[in-house]
C-alpha positions as a LaTeX table, in Angstrom:
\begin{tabular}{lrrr}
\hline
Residue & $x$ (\AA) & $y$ (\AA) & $z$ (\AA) \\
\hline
Unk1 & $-24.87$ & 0.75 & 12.45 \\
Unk2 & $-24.67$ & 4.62 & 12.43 \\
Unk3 & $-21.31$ & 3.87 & 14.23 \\
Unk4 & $-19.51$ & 7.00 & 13.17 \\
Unk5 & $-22.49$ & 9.68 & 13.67 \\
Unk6 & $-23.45$ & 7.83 & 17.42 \\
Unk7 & $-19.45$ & 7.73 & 17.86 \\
Unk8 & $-18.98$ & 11.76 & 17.78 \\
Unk9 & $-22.26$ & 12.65 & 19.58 \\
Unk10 & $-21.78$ & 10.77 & 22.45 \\
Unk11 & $-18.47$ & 12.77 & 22.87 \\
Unk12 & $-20.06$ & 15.73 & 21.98 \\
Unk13 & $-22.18$ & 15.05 & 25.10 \\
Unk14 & $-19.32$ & 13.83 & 27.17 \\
Unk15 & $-20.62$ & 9.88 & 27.17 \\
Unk16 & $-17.72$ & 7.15 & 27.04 \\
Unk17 & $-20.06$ & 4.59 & 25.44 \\
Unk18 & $-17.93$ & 3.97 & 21.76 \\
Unk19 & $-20.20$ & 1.73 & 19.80 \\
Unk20 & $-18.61$ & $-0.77$ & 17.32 \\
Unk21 & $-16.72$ & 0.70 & 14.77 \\
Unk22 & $-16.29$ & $-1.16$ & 11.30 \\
Unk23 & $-13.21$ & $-3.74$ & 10.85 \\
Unk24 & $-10.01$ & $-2.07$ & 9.40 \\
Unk25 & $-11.09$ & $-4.12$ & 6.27 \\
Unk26 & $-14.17$ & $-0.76$ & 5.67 \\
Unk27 & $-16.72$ & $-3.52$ & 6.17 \\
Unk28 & $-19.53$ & $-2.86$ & 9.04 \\
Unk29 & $-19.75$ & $-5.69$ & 12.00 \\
Unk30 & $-21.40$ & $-9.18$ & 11.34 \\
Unk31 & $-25.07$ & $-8.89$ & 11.85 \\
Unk32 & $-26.42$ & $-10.44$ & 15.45 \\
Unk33 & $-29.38$ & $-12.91$ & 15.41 \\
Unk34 & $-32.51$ & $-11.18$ & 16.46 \\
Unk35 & $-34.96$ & $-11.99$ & 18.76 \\
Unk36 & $-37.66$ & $-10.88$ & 16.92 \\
Unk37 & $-38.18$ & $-10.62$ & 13.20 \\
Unk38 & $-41.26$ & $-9.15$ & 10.99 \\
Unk39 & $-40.61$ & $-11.17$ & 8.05 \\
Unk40 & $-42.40$ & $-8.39$ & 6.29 \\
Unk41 & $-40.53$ & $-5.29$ & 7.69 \\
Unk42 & $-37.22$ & $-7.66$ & 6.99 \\
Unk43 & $-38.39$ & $-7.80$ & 3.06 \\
Unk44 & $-38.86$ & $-4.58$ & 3.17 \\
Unk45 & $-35.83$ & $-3.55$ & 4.43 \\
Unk46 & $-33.91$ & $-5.81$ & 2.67 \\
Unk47 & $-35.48$ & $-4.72$ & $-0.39$ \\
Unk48 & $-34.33$ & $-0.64$ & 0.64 \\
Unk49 & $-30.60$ & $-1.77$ & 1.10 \\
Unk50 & $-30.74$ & $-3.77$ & $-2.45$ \\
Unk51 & $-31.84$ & $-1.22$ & $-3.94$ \\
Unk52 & $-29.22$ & 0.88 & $-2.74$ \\
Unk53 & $-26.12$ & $-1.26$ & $-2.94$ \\
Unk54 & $-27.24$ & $-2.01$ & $-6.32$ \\
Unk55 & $-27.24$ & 1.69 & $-7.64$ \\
Unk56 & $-23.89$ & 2.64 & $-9.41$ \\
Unk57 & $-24.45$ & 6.23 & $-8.32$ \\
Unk58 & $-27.01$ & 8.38 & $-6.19$ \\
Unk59 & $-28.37$ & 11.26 & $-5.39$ \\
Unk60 & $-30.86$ & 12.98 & $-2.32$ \\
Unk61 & $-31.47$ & 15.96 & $-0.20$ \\
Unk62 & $-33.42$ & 16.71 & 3.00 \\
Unk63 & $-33.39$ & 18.11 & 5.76 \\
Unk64 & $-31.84$ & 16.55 & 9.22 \\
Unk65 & $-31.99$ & 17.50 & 13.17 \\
Unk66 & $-29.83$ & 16.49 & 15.59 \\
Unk67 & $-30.33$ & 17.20 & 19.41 \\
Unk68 & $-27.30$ & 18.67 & 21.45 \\
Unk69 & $-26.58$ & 19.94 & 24.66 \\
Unk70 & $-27.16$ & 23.67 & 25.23 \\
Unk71 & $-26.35$ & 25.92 & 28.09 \\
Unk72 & $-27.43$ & 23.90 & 31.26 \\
Unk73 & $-26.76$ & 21.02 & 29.62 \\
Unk74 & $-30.35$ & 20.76 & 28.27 \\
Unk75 & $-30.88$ & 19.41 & 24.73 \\
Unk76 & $-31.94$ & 21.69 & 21.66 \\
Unk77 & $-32.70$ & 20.42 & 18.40 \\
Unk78 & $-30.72$ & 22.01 & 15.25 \\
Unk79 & $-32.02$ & 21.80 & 11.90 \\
Unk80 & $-30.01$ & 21.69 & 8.64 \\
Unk81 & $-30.58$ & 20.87 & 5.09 \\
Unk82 & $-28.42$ & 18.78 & 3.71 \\
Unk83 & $-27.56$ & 17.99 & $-0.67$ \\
Unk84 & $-25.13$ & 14.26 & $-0.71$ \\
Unk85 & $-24.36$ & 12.41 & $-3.73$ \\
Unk86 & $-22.64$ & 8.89 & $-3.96$ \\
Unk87 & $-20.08$ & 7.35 & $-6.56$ \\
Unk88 & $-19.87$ & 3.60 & $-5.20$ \\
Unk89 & $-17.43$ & 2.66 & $-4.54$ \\
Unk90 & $-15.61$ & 5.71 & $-4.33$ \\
Unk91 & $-16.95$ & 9.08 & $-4.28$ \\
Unk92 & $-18.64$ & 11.32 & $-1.89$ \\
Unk93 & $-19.78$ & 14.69 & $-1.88$ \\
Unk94 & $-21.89$ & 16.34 & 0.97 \\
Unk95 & $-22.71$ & 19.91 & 1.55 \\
Unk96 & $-24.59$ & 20.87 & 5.02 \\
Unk97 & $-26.16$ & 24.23 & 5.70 \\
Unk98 & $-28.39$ & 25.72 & 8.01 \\
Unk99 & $-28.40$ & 26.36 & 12.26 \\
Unk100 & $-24.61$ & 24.99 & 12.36 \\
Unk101 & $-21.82$ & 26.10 & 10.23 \\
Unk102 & $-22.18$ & 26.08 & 6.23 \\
Unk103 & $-19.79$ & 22.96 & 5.74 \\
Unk104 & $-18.75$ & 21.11 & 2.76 \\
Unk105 & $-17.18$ & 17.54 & 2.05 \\
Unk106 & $-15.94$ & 15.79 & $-0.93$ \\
Unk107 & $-14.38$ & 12.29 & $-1.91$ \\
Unk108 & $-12.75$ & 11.28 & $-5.13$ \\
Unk109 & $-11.25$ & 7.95 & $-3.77$ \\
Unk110 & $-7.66$ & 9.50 & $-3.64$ \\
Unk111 & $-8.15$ & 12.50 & $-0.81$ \\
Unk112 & $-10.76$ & 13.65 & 1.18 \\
Unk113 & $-11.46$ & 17.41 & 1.40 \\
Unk114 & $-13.24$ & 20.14 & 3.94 \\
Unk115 & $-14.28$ & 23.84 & 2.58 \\
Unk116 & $-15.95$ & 25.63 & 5.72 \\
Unk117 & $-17.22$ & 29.22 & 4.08 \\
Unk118 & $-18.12$ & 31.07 & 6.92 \\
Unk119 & $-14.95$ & 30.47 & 8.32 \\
Unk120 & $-12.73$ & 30.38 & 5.26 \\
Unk121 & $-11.08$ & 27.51 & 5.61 \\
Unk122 & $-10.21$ & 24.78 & 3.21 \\
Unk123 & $-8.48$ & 21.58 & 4.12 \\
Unk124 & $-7.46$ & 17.74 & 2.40 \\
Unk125 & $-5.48$ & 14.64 & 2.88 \\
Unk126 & $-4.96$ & 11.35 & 1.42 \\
Unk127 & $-7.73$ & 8.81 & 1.55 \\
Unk128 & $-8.48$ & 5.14 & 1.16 \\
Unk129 & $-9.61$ & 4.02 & $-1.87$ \\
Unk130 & $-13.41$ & 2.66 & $-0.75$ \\
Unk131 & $-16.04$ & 4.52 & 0.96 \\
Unk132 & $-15.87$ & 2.07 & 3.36 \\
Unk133 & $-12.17$ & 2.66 & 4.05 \\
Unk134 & $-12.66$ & 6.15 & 4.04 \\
Unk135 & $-15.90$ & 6.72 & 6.47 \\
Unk136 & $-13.96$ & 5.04 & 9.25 \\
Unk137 & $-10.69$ & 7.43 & 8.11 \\
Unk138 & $-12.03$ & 10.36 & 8.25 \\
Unk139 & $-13.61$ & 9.93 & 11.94 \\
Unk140 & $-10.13$ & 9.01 & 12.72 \\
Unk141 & $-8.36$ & 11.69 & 10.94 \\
Unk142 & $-10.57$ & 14.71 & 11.43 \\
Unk143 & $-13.20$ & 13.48 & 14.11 \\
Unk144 & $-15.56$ & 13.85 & 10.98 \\
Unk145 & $-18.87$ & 11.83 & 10.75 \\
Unk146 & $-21.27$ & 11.32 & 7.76 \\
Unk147 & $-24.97$ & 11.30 & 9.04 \\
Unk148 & $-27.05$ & 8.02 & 7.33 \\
Unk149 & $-23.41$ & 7.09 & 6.25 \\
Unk150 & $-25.52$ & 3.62 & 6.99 \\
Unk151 & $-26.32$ & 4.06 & 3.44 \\
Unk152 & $-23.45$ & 5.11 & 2.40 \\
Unk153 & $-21.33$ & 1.76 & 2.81 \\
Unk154 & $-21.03$ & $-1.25$ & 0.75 \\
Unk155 & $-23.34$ & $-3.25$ & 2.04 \\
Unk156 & $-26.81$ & $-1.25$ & 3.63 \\
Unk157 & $-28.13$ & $-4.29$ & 5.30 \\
Unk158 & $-25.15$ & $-5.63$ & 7.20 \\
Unk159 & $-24.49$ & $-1.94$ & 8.62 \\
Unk160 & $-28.08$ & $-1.52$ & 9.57 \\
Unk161 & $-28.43$ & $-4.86$ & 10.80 \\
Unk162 & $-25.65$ & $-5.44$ & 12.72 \\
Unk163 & $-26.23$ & $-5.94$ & 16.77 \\
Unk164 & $-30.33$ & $-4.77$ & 16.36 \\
Unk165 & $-32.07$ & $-7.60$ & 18.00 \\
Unk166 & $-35.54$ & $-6.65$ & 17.21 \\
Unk167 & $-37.20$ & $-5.19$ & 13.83 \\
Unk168 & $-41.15$ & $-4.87$ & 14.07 \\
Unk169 & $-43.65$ & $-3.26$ & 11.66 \\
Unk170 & $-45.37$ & $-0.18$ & 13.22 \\
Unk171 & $-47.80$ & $-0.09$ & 10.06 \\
Unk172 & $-48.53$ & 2.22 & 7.08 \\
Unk173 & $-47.82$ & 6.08 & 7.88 \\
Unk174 & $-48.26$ & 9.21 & 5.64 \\
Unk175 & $-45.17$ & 11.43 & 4.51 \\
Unk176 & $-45.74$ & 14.34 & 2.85 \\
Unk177 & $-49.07$ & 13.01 & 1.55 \\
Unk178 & $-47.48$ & 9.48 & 0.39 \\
Unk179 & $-48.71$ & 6.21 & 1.32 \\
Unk180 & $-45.45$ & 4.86 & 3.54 \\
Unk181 & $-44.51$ & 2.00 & 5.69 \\
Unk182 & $-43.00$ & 2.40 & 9.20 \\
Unk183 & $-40.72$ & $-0.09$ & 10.91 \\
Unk184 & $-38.78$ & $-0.31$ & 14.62 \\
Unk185 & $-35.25$ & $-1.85$ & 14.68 \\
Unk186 & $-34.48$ & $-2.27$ & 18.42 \\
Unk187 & $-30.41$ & $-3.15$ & 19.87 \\
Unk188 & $-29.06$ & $-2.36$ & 23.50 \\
Unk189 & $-27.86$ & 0.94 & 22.31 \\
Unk190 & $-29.72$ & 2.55 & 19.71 \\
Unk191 & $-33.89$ & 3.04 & 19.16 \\
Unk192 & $-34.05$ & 3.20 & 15.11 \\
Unk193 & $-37.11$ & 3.75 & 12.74 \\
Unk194 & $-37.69$ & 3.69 & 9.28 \\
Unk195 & $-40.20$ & 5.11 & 6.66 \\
Unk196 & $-40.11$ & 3.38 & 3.23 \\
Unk197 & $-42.07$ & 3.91 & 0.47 \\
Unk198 & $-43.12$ & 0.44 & $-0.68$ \\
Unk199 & $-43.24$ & 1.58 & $-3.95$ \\
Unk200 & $-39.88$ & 2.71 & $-4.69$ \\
Unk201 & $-38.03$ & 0.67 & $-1.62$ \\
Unk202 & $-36.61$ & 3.78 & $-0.82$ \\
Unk203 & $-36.68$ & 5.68 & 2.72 \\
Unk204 & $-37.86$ & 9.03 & 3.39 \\
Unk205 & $-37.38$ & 9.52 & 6.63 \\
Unk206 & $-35.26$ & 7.82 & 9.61 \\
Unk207 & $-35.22$ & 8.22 & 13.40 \\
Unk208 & $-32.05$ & 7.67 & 15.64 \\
Unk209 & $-32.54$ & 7.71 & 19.62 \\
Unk210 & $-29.60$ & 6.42 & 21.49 \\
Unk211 & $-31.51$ & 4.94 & 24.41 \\
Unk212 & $-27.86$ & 3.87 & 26.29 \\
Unk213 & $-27.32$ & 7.80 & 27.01 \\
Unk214 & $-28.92$ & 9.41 & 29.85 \\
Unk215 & $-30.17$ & 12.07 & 27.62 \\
Unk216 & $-31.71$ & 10.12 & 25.10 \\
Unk217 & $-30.85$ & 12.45 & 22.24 \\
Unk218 & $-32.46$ & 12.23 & 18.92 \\
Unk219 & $-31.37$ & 12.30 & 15.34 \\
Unk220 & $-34.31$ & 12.46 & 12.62 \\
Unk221 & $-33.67$ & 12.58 & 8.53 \\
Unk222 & $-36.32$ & 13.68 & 6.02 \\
Unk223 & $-34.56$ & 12.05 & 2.35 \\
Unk224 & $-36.15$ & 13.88 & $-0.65$ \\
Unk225 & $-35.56$ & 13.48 & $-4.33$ \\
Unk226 & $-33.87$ & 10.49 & $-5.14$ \\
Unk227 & $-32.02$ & 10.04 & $-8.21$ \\
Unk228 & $-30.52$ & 6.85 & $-8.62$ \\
Unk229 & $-27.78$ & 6.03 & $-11.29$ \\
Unk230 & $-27.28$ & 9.54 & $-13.26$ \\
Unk231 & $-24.32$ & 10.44 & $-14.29$ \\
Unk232 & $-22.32$ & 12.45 & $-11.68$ \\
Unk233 & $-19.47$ & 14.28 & $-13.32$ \\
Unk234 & $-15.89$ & 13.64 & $-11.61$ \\
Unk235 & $-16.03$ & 17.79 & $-11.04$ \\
Unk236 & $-18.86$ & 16.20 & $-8.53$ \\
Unk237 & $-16.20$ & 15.21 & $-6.61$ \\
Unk238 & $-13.50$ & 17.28 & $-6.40$ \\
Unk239 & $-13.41$ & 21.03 & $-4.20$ \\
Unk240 & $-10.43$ & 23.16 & $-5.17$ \\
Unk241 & $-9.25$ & 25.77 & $-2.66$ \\
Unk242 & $-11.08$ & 29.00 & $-3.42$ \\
Unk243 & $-9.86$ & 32.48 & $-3.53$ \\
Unk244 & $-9.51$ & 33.66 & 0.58 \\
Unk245 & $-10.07$ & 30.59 & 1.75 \\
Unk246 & $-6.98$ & 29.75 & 4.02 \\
Unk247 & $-5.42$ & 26.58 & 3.99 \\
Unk248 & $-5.46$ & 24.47 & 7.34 \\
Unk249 & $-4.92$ & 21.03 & 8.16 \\
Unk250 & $-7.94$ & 18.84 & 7.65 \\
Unk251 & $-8.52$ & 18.22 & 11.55 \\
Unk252 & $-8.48$ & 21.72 & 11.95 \\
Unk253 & $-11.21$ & 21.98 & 8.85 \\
Unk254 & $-13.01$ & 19.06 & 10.12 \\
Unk255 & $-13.83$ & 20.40 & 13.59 \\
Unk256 & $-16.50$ & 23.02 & 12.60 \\
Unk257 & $-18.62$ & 20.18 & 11.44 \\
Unk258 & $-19.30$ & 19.50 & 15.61 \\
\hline
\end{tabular}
C-alpha cells in the first residue's frame, strides 16, 4: 500500500524504513488478516476499489500536499495540483504543478517518459507492459513515484489492504458541501483515511501519515471530477520532445519530481 510514494519520502527524509514493495510479477503484497474489521467501512471500501478496477479508463484532478523537511529539518507542507488519467492496463499520464517543479509523466505501455518545463528537460526509456510492471520500474529506474498509485494498480483492494490490521468507520463527514463517509485503515507503518462518497463509491479525499517515522509526515489528496470510462485518445499518452527541451537520461529527468 502506497509502497512507492512512502518508499521515496522516507529517503527524502533520510529514514531506512523500505516498506514492501510489490512482487516482480506488478502485483501488490497478499493482504494480512486484520484485527479489526467495520464490515460496513469494508463494503464500502470494497465497493471504491470495484468500482475502480472495473473502469476501462479514468480520469481526476485535485489538489495534493505533501510534508518535507525544510531548513532545520522542520517539516513544511507543499501544495500542488495535480490532472492523471488511466488506460488499464496500460497507460498513464500525470502532469503536477504548483510549489515544486512543473513536472510531467506519460505511459503508453511500451516507454515511460519525463518532460520537466522549467528546467527543459525531456527524458524516456523502455517500459513493462502493465501498470503494475511499470509503477515498480520506474521507482527503480528513475527513483520516480506516483502519489495514490494505490489506485492506479490492478487490483485497488489488495494494494490498499495489504499489511493494515485495522479499518474502522469514523462516520459521515462533509466535503465541499457533500454528504461523505470517513474511514481509518490502521498497519504498523502507515495511519490512512478515506472519504467516499457513498453515492458514487468514489473517494474524494485521502490522508497518509507514516506513524513509523519520527517526524510523522503527512500526505493529504483532494480527488475532483471523476470521469470514468471516456475515451482517452492514444495522443493521451504519448509526450514528444518539444522544441528546447534538452534530451537527458530519464533518471536525470526523473529527479526533479523530489
Amino acid at each position: 500500500m502506497f509502497a512507492t510514494w512512502a518508499t521515496v519520502l522516507l529517503l527524502a527524509m533520510g529514514a531506512g524504513a523500505t516498506p514492501a514493495q510489490p512482487s516482480e510479477s506488478g502485483s501488490p503484497p497478499p493482504a494480512t488478516a486484520a484485527t479489526a474489521k467495520d464490515p460496513a467501512a469494508m463494503a464500502l471500501l470494497k465497493r471504491m476499489c470495484d468500482r475502480l478496477q472495473a473502469a476501462r479508463t479514468f480520469t481526476v484532478r485535485g489538489q495534493a500536499s505533501l510534508e518535507l523537511p525544510a531548513t532545520g529539518g522542520n517539516l513544511a507542507t507543499f501544495f500542488n495540483d495535480y490532472e492523471v488519467a488511466v488506460r488499464r492496463p496500460d497507460g498513464l499520464s500525470a502532469h503536477r504543478f504548483g510549489e515544486l517543479p512543473d513536472f510531467r509523466f506519460v505511459y503508453d505501455g511500451k516507454s515511460m517518459t519525463v518532460l520537466v518545463p522549467g528546467e527543459g528537460k525531456w527524458g524516456s526509456m523502455s517500459a513493462p507492459a502493465t501498470l503494475d510492471a511499470m509503477l515498480p520500474a520506474a521507482e527503480e529506474h528513475g527513483g520516480l513515484n506516483m502519489p495514490f498509485d494505490e489506485l492506479l494498480v490492478a487490483n485497488p483492494y489488495a494494494a490498499i489492504t495489504a499489511g493494515v490490521t485495522e479499518v474502522v468507520g469514523a462516520g459521515q463527514a462533509t466535503v465541499r458541501g457533500k454528504k461523505v463517509e470517513h474511514m481509518v485503515l490502521s498497519s504498523p507503518a502507515l495511519h490512512v483515511e478515506y472519504w467516499i462518497d457513498p453515492g458514487t463509491a468514489l473517494p474524494v479525499r485521502s490522508l497518509v501519515v507514516y506513524v513509523d517515522h519520527p517526524l510523522r509526515p503527512h500526505f493529504m489528496v483532494e480527488y475532483a471530477e471523476w470521469k470514468l470510462d471516456a475515451e482517452l485518445p492514444a495522443a493521451t499518452f504519448t509526450l514528444s520532445r518539444p522544441p528546447g527541451a534538452a534530451e537527458v537520461s530519464f533518471r536525470d529527468a526523473a529527479d526533479s519530481f523530489r
